PDB file of C-alpha atoms in Angstrom:
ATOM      1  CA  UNK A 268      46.500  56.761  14.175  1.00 74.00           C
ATOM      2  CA  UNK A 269      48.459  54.065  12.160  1.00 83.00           C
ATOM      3  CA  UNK A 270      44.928  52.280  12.031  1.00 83.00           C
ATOM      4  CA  UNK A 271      44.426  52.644   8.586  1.00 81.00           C
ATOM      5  CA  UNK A 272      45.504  54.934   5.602  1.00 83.00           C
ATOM      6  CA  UNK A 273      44.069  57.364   4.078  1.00 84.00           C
ATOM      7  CA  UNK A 274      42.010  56.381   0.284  1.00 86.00           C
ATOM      8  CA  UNK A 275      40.097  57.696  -2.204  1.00 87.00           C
ATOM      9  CA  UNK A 276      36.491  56.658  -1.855  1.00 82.00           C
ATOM     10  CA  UNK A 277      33.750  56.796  -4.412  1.00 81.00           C
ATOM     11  CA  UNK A 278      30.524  58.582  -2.904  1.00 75.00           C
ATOM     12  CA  UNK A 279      28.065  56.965  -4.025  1.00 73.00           C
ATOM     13  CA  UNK A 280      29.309  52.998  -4.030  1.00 75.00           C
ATOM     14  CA  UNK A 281      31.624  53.370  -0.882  1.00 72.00           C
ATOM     15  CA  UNK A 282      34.015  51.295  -2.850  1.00 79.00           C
ATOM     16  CA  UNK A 283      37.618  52.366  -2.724  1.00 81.00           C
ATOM     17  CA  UNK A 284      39.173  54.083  -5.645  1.00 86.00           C
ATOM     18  CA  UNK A 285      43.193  54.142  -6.836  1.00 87.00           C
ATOM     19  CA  UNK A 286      42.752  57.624  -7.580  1.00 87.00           C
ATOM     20  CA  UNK A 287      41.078  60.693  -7.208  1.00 87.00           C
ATOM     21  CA  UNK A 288      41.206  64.192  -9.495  1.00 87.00           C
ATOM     22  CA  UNK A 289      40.835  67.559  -8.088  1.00 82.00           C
ATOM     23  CA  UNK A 290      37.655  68.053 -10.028  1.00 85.00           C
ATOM     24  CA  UNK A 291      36.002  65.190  -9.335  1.00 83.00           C
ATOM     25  CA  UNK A 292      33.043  65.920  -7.143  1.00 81.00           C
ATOM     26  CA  UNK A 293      31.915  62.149  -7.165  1.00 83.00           C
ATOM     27  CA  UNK A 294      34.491  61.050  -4.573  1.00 84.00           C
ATOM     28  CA  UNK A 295      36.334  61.793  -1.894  1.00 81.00           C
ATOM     29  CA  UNK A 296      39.417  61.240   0.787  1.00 83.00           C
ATOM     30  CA  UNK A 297      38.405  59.538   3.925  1.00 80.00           C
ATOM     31  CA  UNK A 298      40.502  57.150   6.304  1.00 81.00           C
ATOM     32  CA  UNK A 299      40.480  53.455   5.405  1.00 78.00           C
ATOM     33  CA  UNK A 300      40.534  51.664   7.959  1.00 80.00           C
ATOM     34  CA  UNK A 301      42.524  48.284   9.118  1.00 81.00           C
ATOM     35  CA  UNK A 302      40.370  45.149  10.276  1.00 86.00           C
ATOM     36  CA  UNK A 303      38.924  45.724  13.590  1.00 85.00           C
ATOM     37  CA  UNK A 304      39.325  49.995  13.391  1.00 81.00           C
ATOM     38  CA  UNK A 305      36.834  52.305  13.074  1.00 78.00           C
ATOM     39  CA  UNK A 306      35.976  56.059  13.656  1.00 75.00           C
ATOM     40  CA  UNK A 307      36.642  58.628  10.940  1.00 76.00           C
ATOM     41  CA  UNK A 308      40.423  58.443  11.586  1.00 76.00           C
ATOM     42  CA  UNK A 309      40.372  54.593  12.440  1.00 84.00           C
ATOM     43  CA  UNK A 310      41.659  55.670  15.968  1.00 80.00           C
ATOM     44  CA  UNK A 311      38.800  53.007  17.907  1.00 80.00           C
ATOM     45  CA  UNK A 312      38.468  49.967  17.594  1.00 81.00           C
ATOM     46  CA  UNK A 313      35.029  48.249  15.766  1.00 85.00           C
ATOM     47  CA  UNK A 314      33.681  47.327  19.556  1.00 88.00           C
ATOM     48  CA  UNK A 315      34.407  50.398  21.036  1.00 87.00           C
ATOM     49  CA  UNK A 316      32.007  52.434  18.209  1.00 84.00           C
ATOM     50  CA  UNK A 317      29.536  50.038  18.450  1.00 89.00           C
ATOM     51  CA  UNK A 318      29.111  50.869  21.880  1.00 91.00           C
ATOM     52  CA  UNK A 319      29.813  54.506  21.651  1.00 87.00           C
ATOM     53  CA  UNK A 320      26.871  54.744  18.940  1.00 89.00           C
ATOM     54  CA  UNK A 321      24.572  52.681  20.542  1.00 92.00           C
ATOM     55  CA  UNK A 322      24.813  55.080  23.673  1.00 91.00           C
ATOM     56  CA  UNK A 323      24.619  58.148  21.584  1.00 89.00           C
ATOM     57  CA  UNK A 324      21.651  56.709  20.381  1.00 93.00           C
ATOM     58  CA  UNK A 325      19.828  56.753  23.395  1.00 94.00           C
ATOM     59  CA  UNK A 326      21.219  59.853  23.733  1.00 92.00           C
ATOM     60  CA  UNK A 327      19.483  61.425  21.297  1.00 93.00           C
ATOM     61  CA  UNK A 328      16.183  59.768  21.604  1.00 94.00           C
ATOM     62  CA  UNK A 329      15.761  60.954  25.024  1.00 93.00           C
ATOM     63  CA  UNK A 330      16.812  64.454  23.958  1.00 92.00           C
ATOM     64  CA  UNK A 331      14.072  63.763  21.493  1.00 93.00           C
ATOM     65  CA  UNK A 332      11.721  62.675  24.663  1.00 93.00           C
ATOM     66  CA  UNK A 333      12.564  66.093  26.559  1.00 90.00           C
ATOM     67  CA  UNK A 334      12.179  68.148  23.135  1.00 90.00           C
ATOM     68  CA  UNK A 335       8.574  67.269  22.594  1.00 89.00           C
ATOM     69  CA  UNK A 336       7.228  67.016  26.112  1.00 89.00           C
ATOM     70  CA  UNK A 337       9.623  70.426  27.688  1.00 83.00           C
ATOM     71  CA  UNK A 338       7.590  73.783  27.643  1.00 87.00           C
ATOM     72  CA  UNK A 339      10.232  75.974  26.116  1.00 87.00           C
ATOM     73  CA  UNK A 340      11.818  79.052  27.470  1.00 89.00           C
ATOM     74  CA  UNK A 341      14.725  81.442  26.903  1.00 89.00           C
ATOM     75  CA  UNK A 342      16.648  79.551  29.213  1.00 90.00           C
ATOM     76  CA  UNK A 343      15.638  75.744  28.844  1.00 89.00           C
ATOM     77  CA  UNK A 344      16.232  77.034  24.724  1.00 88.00           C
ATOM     78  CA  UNK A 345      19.648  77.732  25.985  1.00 89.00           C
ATOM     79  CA  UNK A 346      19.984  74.479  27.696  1.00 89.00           C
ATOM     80  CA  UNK A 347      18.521  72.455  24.973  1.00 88.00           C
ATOM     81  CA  UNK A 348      20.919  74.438  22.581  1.00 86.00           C
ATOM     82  CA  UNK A 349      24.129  73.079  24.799  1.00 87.00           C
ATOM     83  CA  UNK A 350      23.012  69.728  24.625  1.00 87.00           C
ATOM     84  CA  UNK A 351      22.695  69.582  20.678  1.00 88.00           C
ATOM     85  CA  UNK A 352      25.937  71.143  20.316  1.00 86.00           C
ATOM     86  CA  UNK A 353      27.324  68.697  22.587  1.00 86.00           C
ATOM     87  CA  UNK A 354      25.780  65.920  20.928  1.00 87.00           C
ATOM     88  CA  UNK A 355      26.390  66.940  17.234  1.00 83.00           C
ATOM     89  CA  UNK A 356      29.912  67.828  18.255  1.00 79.00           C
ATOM     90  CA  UNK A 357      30.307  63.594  18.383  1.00 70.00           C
ATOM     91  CA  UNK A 358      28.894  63.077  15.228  1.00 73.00           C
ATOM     92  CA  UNK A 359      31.196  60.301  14.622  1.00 78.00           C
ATOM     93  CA  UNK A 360      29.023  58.238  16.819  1.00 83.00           C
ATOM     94  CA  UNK A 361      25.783  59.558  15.016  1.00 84.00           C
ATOM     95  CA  UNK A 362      24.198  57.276  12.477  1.00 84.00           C
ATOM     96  CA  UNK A 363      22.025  58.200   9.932  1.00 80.00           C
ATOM     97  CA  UNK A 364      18.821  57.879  11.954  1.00 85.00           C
ATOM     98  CA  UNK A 365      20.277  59.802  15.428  1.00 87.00           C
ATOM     99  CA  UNK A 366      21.588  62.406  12.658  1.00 84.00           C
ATOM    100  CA  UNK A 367      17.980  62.910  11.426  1.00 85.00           C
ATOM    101  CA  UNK A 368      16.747  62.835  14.781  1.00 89.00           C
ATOM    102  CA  UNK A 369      18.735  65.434  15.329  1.00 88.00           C
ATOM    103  CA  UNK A 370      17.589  67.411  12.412  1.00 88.00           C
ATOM    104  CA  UNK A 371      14.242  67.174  13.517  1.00 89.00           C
ATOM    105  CA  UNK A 372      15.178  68.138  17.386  1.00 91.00           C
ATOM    106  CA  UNK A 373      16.664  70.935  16.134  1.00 90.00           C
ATOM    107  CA  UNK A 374      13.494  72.029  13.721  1.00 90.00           C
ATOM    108  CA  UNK A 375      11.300  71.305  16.410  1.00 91.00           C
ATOM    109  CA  UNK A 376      13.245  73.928  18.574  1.00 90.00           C
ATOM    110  CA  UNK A 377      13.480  76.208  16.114  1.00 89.00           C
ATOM    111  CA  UNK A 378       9.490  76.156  15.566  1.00 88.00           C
ATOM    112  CA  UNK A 379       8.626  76.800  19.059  1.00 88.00           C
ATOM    113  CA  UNK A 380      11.626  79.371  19.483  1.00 87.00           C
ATOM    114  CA  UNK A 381      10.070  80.918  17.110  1.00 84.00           C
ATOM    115  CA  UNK A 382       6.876  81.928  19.904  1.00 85.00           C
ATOM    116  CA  UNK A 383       9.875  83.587  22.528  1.00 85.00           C
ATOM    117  CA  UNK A 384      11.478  87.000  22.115  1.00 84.00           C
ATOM    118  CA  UNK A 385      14.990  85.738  22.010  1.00 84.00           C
ATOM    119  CA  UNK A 386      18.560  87.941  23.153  1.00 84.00           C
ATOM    120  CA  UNK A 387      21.305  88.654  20.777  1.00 81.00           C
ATOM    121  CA  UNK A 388      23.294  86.067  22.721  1.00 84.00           C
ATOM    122  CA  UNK A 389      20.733  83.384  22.530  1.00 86.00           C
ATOM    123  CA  UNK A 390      20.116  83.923  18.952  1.00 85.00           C
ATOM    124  CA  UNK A 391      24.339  83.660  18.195  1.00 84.00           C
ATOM    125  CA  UNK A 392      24.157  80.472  20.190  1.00 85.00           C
ATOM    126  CA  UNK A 393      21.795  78.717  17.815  1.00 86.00           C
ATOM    127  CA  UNK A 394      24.323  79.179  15.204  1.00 84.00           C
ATOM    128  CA  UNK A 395      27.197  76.361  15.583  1.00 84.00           C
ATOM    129  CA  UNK A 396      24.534  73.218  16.349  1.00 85.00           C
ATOM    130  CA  UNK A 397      22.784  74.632  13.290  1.00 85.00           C
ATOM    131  CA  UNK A 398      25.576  74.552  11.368  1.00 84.00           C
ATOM    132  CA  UNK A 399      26.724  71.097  12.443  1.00 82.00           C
ATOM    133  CA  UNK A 400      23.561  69.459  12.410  1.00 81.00           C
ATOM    134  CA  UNK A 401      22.264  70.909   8.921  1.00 78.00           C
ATOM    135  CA  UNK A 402      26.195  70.289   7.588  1.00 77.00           C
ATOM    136  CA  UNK A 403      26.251  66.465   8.881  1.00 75.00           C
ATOM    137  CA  UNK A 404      22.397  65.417   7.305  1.00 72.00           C
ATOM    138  CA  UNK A 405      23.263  67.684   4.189  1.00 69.00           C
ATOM    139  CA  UNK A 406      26.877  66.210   3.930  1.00 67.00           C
ATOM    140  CA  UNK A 407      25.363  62.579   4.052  1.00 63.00           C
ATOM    141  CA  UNK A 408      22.737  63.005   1.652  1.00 60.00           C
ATOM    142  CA  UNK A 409      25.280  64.322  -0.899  1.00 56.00           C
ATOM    143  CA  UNK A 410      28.454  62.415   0.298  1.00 51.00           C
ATOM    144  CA  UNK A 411      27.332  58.803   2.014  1.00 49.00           C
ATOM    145  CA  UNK A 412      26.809  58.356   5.429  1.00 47.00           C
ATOM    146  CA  UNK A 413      28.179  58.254   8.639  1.00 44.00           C
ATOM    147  CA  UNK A 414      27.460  54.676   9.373  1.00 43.00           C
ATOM    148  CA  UNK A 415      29.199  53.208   5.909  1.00 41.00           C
ATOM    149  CA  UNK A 416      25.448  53.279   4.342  1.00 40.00           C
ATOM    150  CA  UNK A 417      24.241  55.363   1.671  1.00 40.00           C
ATOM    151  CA  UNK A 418      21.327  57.664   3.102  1.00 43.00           C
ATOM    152  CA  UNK A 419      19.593  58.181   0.185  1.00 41.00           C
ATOM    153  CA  UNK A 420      19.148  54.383  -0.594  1.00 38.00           C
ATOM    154  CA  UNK A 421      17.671  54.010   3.481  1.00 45.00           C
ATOM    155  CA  UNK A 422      13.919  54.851   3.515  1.00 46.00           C
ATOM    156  CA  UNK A 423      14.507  58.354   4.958  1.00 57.00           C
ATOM    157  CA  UNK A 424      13.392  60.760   2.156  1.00 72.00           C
ATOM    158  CA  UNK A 425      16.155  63.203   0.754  1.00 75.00           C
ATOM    159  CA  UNK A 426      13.797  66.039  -0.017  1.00 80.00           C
ATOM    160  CA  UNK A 427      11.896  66.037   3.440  1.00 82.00           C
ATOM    161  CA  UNK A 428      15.511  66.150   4.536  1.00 81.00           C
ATOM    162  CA  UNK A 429      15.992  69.507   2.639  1.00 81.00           C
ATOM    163  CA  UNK A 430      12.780  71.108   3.415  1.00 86.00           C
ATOM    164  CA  UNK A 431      13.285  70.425   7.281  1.00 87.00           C
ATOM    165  CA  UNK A 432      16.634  72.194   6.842  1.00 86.00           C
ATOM    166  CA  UNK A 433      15.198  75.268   5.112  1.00 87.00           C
ATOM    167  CA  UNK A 434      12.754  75.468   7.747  1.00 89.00           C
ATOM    168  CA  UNK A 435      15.133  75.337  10.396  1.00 89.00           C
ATOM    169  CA  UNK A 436      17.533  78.152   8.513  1.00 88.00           C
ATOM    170  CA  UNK A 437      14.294  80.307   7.705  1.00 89.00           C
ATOM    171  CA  UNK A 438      13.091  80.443  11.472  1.00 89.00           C
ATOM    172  CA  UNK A 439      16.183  81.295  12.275  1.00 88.00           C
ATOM    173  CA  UNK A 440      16.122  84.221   9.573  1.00 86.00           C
ATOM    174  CA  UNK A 441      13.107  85.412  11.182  1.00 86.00           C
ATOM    175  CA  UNK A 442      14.175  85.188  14.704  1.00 85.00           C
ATOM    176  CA  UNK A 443      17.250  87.319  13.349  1.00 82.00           C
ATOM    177  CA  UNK A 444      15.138  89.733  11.711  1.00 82.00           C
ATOM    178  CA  UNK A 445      12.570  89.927  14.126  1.00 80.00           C
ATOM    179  CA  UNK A 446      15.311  91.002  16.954  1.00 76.00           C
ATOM    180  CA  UNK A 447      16.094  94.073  14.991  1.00 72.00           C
ATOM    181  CA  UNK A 448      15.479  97.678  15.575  1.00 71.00           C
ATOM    182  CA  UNK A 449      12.876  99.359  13.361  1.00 73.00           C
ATOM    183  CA  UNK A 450      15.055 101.012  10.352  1.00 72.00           C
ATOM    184  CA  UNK A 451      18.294  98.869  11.630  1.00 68.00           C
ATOM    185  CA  UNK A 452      19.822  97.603   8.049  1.00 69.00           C
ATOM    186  CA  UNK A 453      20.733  93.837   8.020  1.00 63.00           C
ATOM    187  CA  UNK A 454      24.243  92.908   7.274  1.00 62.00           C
ATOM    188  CA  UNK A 455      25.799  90.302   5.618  1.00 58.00           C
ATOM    189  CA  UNK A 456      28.362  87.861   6.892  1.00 57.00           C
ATOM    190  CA  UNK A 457      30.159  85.271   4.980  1.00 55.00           C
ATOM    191  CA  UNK A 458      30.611  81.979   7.336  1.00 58.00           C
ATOM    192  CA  UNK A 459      31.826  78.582   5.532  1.00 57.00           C
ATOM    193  CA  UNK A 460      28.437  76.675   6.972  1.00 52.00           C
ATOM    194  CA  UNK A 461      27.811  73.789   4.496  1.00 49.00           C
TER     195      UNK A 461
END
């Protein structure tokens, strides 16, 4: 965007770095941005990400709202599925507490899809807000987070992070498994997901 430039970044500090190996799993490459630019590639300006978080933030707490007071169907689960996918598609506008909102939206739906007898193309659209969602909270816990703050220092616990995201990834197993034919053999399928 000609915002910033791109920099090494240690993971765990946040501090810039001159250099960065290969091998190095303890930082990263992320845009750096110029006074008054944000976004991950320093494109917006610091007001206009203020603003766009702060509405994604209501965003997702009234998502939150409908997901614990909607009865859930096949077809609201559709609907609710569209608008986490929508909303974890901006994750650049999440911060760390709409991103673990998010996380437990999406275990929440899982749990009570979990009751309904789901179609092949329901079950294929939980996929991609799955993978987003568990890929964003994951990402932070072990990279930094979204917001310039490192997650695990906030009081949000790491490891009820991971256990919410094993639960959502097992009821999705058994929803899979559950949709097969008696006999039917599962099959693997390698997807790049975290």
């Amino acid at each position: 965007s000609g915002n910033g430039r791109c920099g090494f970044v240690d993971i765990n500090t946040g501090l810039s770095l001159g250099y960065c190996y290969a091998n190095n799993t303890k930082c990263t490459v992320e845009c750096i941005c110029n006074d008054q630019y944000d976004d991950v590639d320093c494109s917006r300006n610091v007001t206009s990400v203020a603003e766009g978080r702060e509405v994604m933030t209501q965003v997702v707490n009234t998502l939150l709202t409908l997901t614990n007071s909607e009865y859930l169907t096949e077809q609201s689960l559709i609907s609710r599925v569209a608008l986490i996918d929508t909303v974890v598609s901006g994750s650049s506008l999440l911060t760390d507490s709409s991103q673990t909102v998010m996380l437990e939206i999406l275990n929440t739906t899982m749990n009570m899809a979990s009751e309904l007898e789901l179609s092949y193309d329901t079950l294929t659209s939980l996929l991609e807000p799955i993978s987003i969602t568990t890929r964003l909270v994951l990402g932070s816990i072990l990279e930094g987070s979204a917001d310039g703050r490192r997650l695990l220092s906030s009081t949000i616990d790491a490891a009820t992070l991971r256990s919410t995201t094993l639960n959502i990834l097992e009821r999705f197993l058994q929803l899979v498994l559950r949709s097969q034919v008696p006999g039917q053999v599962p099959f693997a399928a390698a997807t790049d997901m975290f």
